[in-house]
Short mmCIF file of N, CA and C in Angstrom, two decimals:
data_model
loop_
_atom_site.label_atom_id
_atom_site.label_comp_id
_atom_site.label_asym_id
_atom_site.label_seq_id
_atom_site.Cartn_x
_atom_site.Cartn_y
_atom_site.Cartn_z
N MET A 24 -22.10 94.48 -3.98
CA MET A 24 -22.47 93.36 -4.83
C MET A 24 -21.81 92.10 -4.29
N ALA A 25 -22.55 91.02 -4.19
CA ALA A 25 -22.01 89.76 -3.69
C ALA A 25 -21.05 89.17 -4.71
N GLU A 26 -19.98 88.58 -4.21
CA GLU A 26 -18.99 87.96 -5.06
C GLU A 26 -19.49 86.60 -5.50
N SER A 27 -19.30 86.26 -6.77
CA SER A 27 -19.69 84.96 -7.28
C SER A 27 -18.80 83.88 -6.69
N MET A 28 -19.36 82.67 -6.59
CA MET A 28 -18.61 81.55 -6.05
C MET A 28 -18.85 80.35 -6.95
N TYR A 29 -17.83 79.56 -7.16
CA TYR A 29 -17.93 78.35 -7.95
C TYR A 29 -17.58 77.18 -7.05
N VAL A 30 -18.40 76.15 -7.06
CA VAL A 30 -18.15 74.97 -6.25
C VAL A 30 -17.70 73.85 -7.17
N PHE A 31 -16.51 73.29 -6.87
CA PHE A 31 -15.99 72.18 -7.66
C PHE A 31 -16.90 70.97 -7.53
N GLY A 32 -17.09 70.27 -8.64
CA GLY A 32 -17.73 68.96 -8.61
C GLY A 32 -16.70 67.94 -8.14
N THR A 33 -17.12 66.71 -7.96
CA THR A 33 -16.24 65.66 -7.44
C THR A 33 -14.99 65.49 -8.29
N GLU A 34 -15.14 65.39 -9.60
CA GLU A 34 -13.99 65.18 -10.47
C GLU A 34 -13.06 66.40 -10.46
N ASP A 35 -13.63 67.60 -10.46
CA ASP A 35 -12.79 68.80 -10.41
C ASP A 35 -12.05 68.91 -9.07
N ARG A 36 -12.65 68.43 -7.97
CA ARG A 36 -11.93 68.42 -6.69
C ARG A 36 -10.71 67.52 -6.79
N ARG A 37 -10.87 66.38 -7.44
CA ARG A 37 -9.72 65.47 -7.62
C ARG A 37 -8.64 66.13 -8.48
N LYS A 38 -9.06 66.78 -9.53
CA LYS A 38 -8.10 67.45 -10.42
C LYS A 38 -7.39 68.58 -9.68
N PHE A 39 -8.14 69.35 -8.89
CA PHE A 39 -7.53 70.43 -8.13
C PHE A 39 -6.57 69.86 -7.08
N ALA A 40 -6.91 68.72 -6.48
CA ALA A 40 -6.01 68.08 -5.52
C ALA A 40 -4.69 67.70 -6.19
N ARG A 41 -4.77 67.23 -7.43
CA ARG A 41 -3.52 66.90 -8.17
C ARG A 41 -2.70 68.17 -8.40
N LEU A 42 -3.37 69.25 -8.76
CA LEU A 42 -2.68 70.52 -8.98
C LEU A 42 -2.04 71.01 -7.69
N VAL A 43 -2.76 70.93 -6.58
CA VAL A 43 -2.23 71.35 -5.28
C VAL A 43 -1.00 70.52 -4.93
N ALA A 44 -1.10 69.20 -5.08
CA ALA A 44 0.03 68.33 -4.75
C ALA A 44 1.25 68.66 -5.61
N ALA A 45 1.02 68.89 -6.89
CA ALA A 45 2.13 69.23 -7.79
C ALA A 45 2.76 70.56 -7.39
N ALA A 46 1.93 71.53 -7.02
CA ALA A 46 2.45 72.84 -6.63
C ALA A 46 3.22 72.75 -5.32
N TRP A 47 2.80 71.86 -4.41
CA TRP A 47 3.54 71.69 -3.16
C TRP A 47 4.92 71.10 -3.41
N GLN A 48 5.06 70.32 -4.48
CA GLN A 48 6.35 69.72 -4.80
C GLN A 48 7.21 70.61 -5.69
N ASP A 49 6.58 71.54 -6.39
CA ASP A 49 7.29 72.37 -7.36
C ASP A 49 6.95 73.84 -7.13
N GLY A 50 7.87 74.56 -6.49
CA GLY A 50 7.65 75.97 -6.19
C GLY A 50 7.43 76.80 -7.44
N GLY A 51 8.03 76.41 -8.57
CA GLY A 51 7.84 77.14 -9.81
C GLY A 51 6.40 77.05 -10.30
N LEU A 52 5.81 75.87 -10.13
CA LEU A 52 4.41 75.69 -10.50
C LEU A 52 3.52 76.55 -9.62
N ARG A 53 3.83 76.58 -8.33
CA ARG A 53 3.06 77.42 -7.42
C ARG A 53 3.16 78.89 -7.84
N GLY A 54 4.36 79.33 -8.20
CA GLY A 54 4.54 80.70 -8.66
C GLY A 54 3.75 81.00 -9.92
N ARG A 55 3.71 80.03 -10.86
CA ARG A 55 2.92 80.21 -12.08
C ARG A 55 1.44 80.32 -11.73
N TYR A 56 0.97 79.48 -10.78
CA TYR A 56 -0.43 79.54 -10.38
C TYR A 56 -0.75 80.88 -9.74
N ASP A 57 0.13 81.31 -8.84
CA ASP A 57 -0.09 82.59 -8.17
C ASP A 57 -0.14 83.75 -9.16
N GLY A 58 0.66 83.66 -10.23
CA GLY A 58 0.71 84.72 -11.23
C GLY A 58 -0.46 84.72 -12.20
N ASP A 59 -0.87 83.54 -12.64
CA ASP A 59 -1.96 83.42 -13.62
C ASP A 59 -2.56 82.02 -13.50
N PRO A 60 -3.52 81.83 -12.61
CA PRO A 60 -4.02 80.48 -12.31
C PRO A 60 -4.86 79.83 -13.42
N ARG A 61 -5.55 80.59 -14.22
CA ARG A 61 -6.48 79.99 -15.18
C ARG A 61 -5.81 79.03 -16.18
N PRO A 62 -4.65 79.36 -16.74
CA PRO A 62 -4.02 78.39 -17.65
C PRO A 62 -3.68 77.07 -16.95
N LEU A 63 -3.26 77.13 -15.70
CA LEU A 63 -2.95 75.88 -14.99
C LEU A 63 -4.21 75.10 -14.65
N LEU A 64 -5.28 75.80 -14.28
CA LEU A 64 -6.54 75.10 -14.04
C LEU A 64 -6.95 74.37 -15.32
N SER A 65 -6.83 75.03 -16.44
CA SER A 65 -7.17 74.43 -17.73
C SER A 65 -6.25 73.25 -18.04
N GLN A 66 -4.96 73.42 -17.77
CA GLN A 66 -3.98 72.36 -18.02
C GLN A 66 -4.33 71.10 -17.21
N TYR A 67 -4.88 71.29 -16.04
CA TYR A 67 -5.27 70.16 -15.19
C TYR A 67 -6.71 69.71 -15.47
N GLY A 68 -7.32 70.24 -16.53
CA GLY A 68 -8.63 69.79 -16.96
C GLY A 68 -9.81 70.41 -16.24
N ILE A 69 -9.58 71.55 -15.58
CA ILE A 69 -10.65 72.21 -14.84
C ILE A 69 -11.12 73.41 -15.65
N ALA A 70 -12.38 73.38 -16.08
CA ALA A 70 -12.98 74.49 -16.81
C ALA A 70 -13.57 75.45 -15.79
N TYR A 71 -12.80 76.45 -15.40
CA TYR A 71 -13.23 77.38 -14.36
C TYR A 71 -13.92 78.57 -15.01
N PRO A 72 -15.10 78.95 -14.54
CA PRO A 72 -15.85 80.03 -15.19
C PRO A 72 -15.16 81.39 -15.10
N GLU A 73 -15.26 82.13 -16.19
CA GLU A 73 -14.73 83.51 -16.21
C GLU A 73 -15.55 84.37 -15.26
N GLY A 74 -14.92 85.36 -14.69
CA GLY A 74 -15.61 86.29 -13.81
C GLY A 74 -15.75 85.83 -12.38
N VAL A 75 -15.32 84.62 -12.09
CA VAL A 75 -15.37 84.08 -10.73
C VAL A 75 -13.94 84.00 -10.22
N PRO A 76 -13.65 84.54 -9.04
CA PRO A 76 -12.29 84.49 -8.52
C PRO A 76 -11.81 83.04 -8.38
N THR A 77 -10.58 82.80 -8.81
CA THR A 77 -10.01 81.46 -8.70
C THR A 77 -9.58 81.19 -7.26
N PRO A 78 -9.62 79.93 -6.85
CA PRO A 78 -9.24 79.61 -5.47
C PRO A 78 -7.72 79.72 -5.29
N PRO A 79 -7.27 80.22 -4.17
CA PRO A 79 -5.84 80.21 -3.90
C PRO A 79 -5.40 78.79 -3.57
N LEU A 80 -4.13 78.50 -3.80
CA LEU A 80 -3.62 77.20 -3.38
C LEU A 80 -3.44 77.21 -1.87
N PRO A 81 -3.86 76.14 -1.22
CA PRO A 81 -3.69 76.09 0.24
C PRO A 81 -2.23 75.92 0.60
N PRO A 82 -1.84 76.33 1.80
CA PRO A 82 -0.45 76.15 2.22
C PRO A 82 -0.15 74.67 2.40
N GLN A 83 1.10 74.32 2.17
CA GLN A 83 1.53 72.93 2.33
C GLN A 83 1.58 72.57 3.81
N PRO A 84 1.01 71.43 4.17
CA PRO A 84 1.05 71.02 5.58
C PRO A 84 2.44 70.56 5.97
N GLU A 85 2.67 70.49 7.25
CA GLU A 85 3.94 69.99 7.77
C GLU A 85 4.05 68.50 7.45
N GLY A 86 5.27 68.01 7.29
CA GLY A 86 5.50 66.58 7.09
C GLY A 86 5.35 66.16 5.65
N GLU A 87 5.37 64.84 5.46
CA GLU A 87 5.29 64.27 4.12
C GLU A 87 3.83 63.98 3.75
N PHE A 88 3.58 63.90 2.46
CA PHE A 88 2.25 63.54 1.98
C PHE A 88 2.42 62.69 0.74
N ASP A 89 1.42 61.93 0.42
CA ASP A 89 1.41 61.06 -0.75
C ASP A 89 0.39 61.62 -1.73
N ILE A 90 0.83 61.87 -2.96
CA ILE A 90 -0.05 62.47 -3.95
C ILE A 90 -1.29 61.61 -4.17
N THR A 91 -1.14 60.29 -4.21
CA THR A 91 -2.31 59.44 -4.45
C THR A 91 -3.33 59.57 -3.33
N GLU A 92 -2.86 59.75 -2.09
CA GLU A 92 -3.79 59.96 -0.98
C GLU A 92 -4.50 61.29 -1.12
N LEU A 93 -3.78 62.32 -1.54
CA LEU A 93 -4.39 63.63 -1.73
C LEU A 93 -5.41 63.59 -2.86
N GLU A 94 -5.09 62.89 -3.96
CA GLU A 94 -6.02 62.77 -5.07
C GLU A 94 -7.31 62.08 -4.63
N SER A 95 -7.18 60.99 -3.89
CA SER A 95 -8.39 60.29 -3.47
C SER A 95 -9.16 61.10 -2.43
N ALA A 96 -8.47 61.91 -1.65
CA ALA A 96 -9.13 62.74 -0.65
C ALA A 96 -9.96 63.84 -1.31
N GLY A 97 -9.64 64.18 -2.54
CA GLY A 97 -10.37 65.24 -3.23
C GLY A 97 -11.86 64.98 -3.33
N GLY A 98 -12.28 63.73 -3.26
CA GLY A 98 -13.70 63.42 -3.32
C GLY A 98 -14.19 62.77 -2.04
N SER A 99 -13.40 62.79 -1.01
CA SER A 99 -13.74 62.12 0.24
C SER A 99 -14.54 63.02 1.16
N VAL A 100 -15.07 62.41 2.20
CA VAL A 100 -15.78 63.16 3.23
C VAL A 100 -14.86 63.30 4.42
N ALA A 101 -14.84 64.48 4.99
CA ALA A 101 -14.03 64.75 6.18
C ALA A 101 -14.88 65.55 7.15
N PHE A 102 -14.44 65.63 8.38
CA PHE A 102 -15.13 66.44 9.36
C PHE A 102 -14.32 67.68 9.63
N THR A 103 -14.98 68.83 9.59
CA THR A 103 -14.30 70.09 9.86
C THR A 103 -14.10 70.22 11.36
N THR A 104 -13.37 71.22 11.77
CA THR A 104 -13.07 71.39 13.19
C THR A 104 -14.29 71.68 14.03
N ASP A 105 -15.39 72.11 13.41
CA ASP A 105 -16.61 72.33 14.19
C ASP A 105 -17.50 71.10 14.20
N GLY A 106 -17.00 69.98 13.63
CA GLY A 106 -17.73 68.72 13.69
C GLY A 106 -18.70 68.48 12.56
N THR A 107 -18.77 69.38 11.58
CA THR A 107 -19.68 69.18 10.47
C THR A 107 -18.98 68.38 9.37
N ALA A 108 -19.74 67.54 8.69
CA ALA A 108 -19.17 66.76 7.60
C ALA A 108 -19.09 67.62 6.35
N SER A 109 -18.02 67.44 5.60
CA SER A 109 -17.83 68.19 4.38
C SER A 109 -16.84 67.43 3.52
N SER A 110 -16.86 67.67 2.22
CA SER A 110 -15.83 67.06 1.39
C SER A 110 -14.51 67.75 1.70
N ILE A 111 -13.41 67.07 1.43
CA ILE A 111 -12.09 67.66 1.66
C ILE A 111 -11.97 68.96 0.87
N GLY A 112 -12.36 68.92 -0.40
CA GLY A 112 -12.26 70.13 -1.22
C GLY A 112 -13.09 71.27 -0.68
N THR A 113 -14.29 70.97 -0.24
CA THR A 113 -15.17 72.02 0.28
C THR A 113 -14.67 72.53 1.61
N ALA A 114 -14.27 71.63 2.51
CA ALA A 114 -13.78 72.05 3.83
C ALA A 114 -12.56 72.93 3.68
N LEU A 115 -11.64 72.52 2.81
CA LEU A 115 -10.42 73.27 2.59
C LEU A 115 -10.73 74.58 1.91
N CYS A 116 -11.54 74.54 0.89
CA CYS A 116 -11.80 75.75 0.13
C CYS A 116 -12.66 76.74 0.91
N ASN A 117 -13.53 76.29 1.78
CA ASN A 117 -14.32 77.23 2.56
C ASN A 117 -13.42 78.16 3.36
N SER A 118 -12.42 77.60 4.00
CA SER A 118 -11.56 78.45 4.83
C SER A 118 -10.51 79.17 4.00
N VAL A 119 -9.92 78.49 3.04
CA VAL A 119 -8.83 79.08 2.29
C VAL A 119 -9.32 79.97 1.17
N CYS A 120 -10.34 79.52 0.43
CA CYS A 120 -10.79 80.27 -0.74
C CYS A 120 -11.72 81.41 -0.41
N PHE A 121 -12.57 81.21 0.60
CA PHE A 121 -13.61 82.17 0.83
C PHE A 121 -13.54 82.83 2.20
N GLY A 122 -12.49 82.55 2.96
CA GLY A 122 -12.28 83.23 4.23
C GLY A 122 -13.24 82.84 5.33
N GLU A 123 -13.94 81.73 5.16
CA GLU A 123 -14.86 81.29 6.21
C GLU A 123 -14.11 80.50 7.24
N THR A 124 -14.52 80.60 8.48
CA THR A 124 -13.91 79.79 9.52
C THR A 124 -14.58 78.46 9.58
N GLN A 125 -13.83 77.48 10.02
CA GLN A 125 -14.40 76.13 10.11
C GLN A 125 -14.82 75.83 11.51
#
């Protein structure tokens, strides 16, 4: 049976970016997400459908980052390593959430 997939809308990508940024700064938050992600998704205003696997949090990149830049990137367009255009949320989630290569 094929696994269900949920694609974030633009606003939910921004909200998820805020959650990711907060988890990168707070290991306890990351641990709470890893243990039971749905309450945190809800806390950040994301209504994630039941029965669909929740996305894992991506690993924190090397160096410093600015939360406001990450939030705005949640709805931005980026190019994946194979040269295709994709939103930041989709490009990141394709590889991290669904195991697809970029």
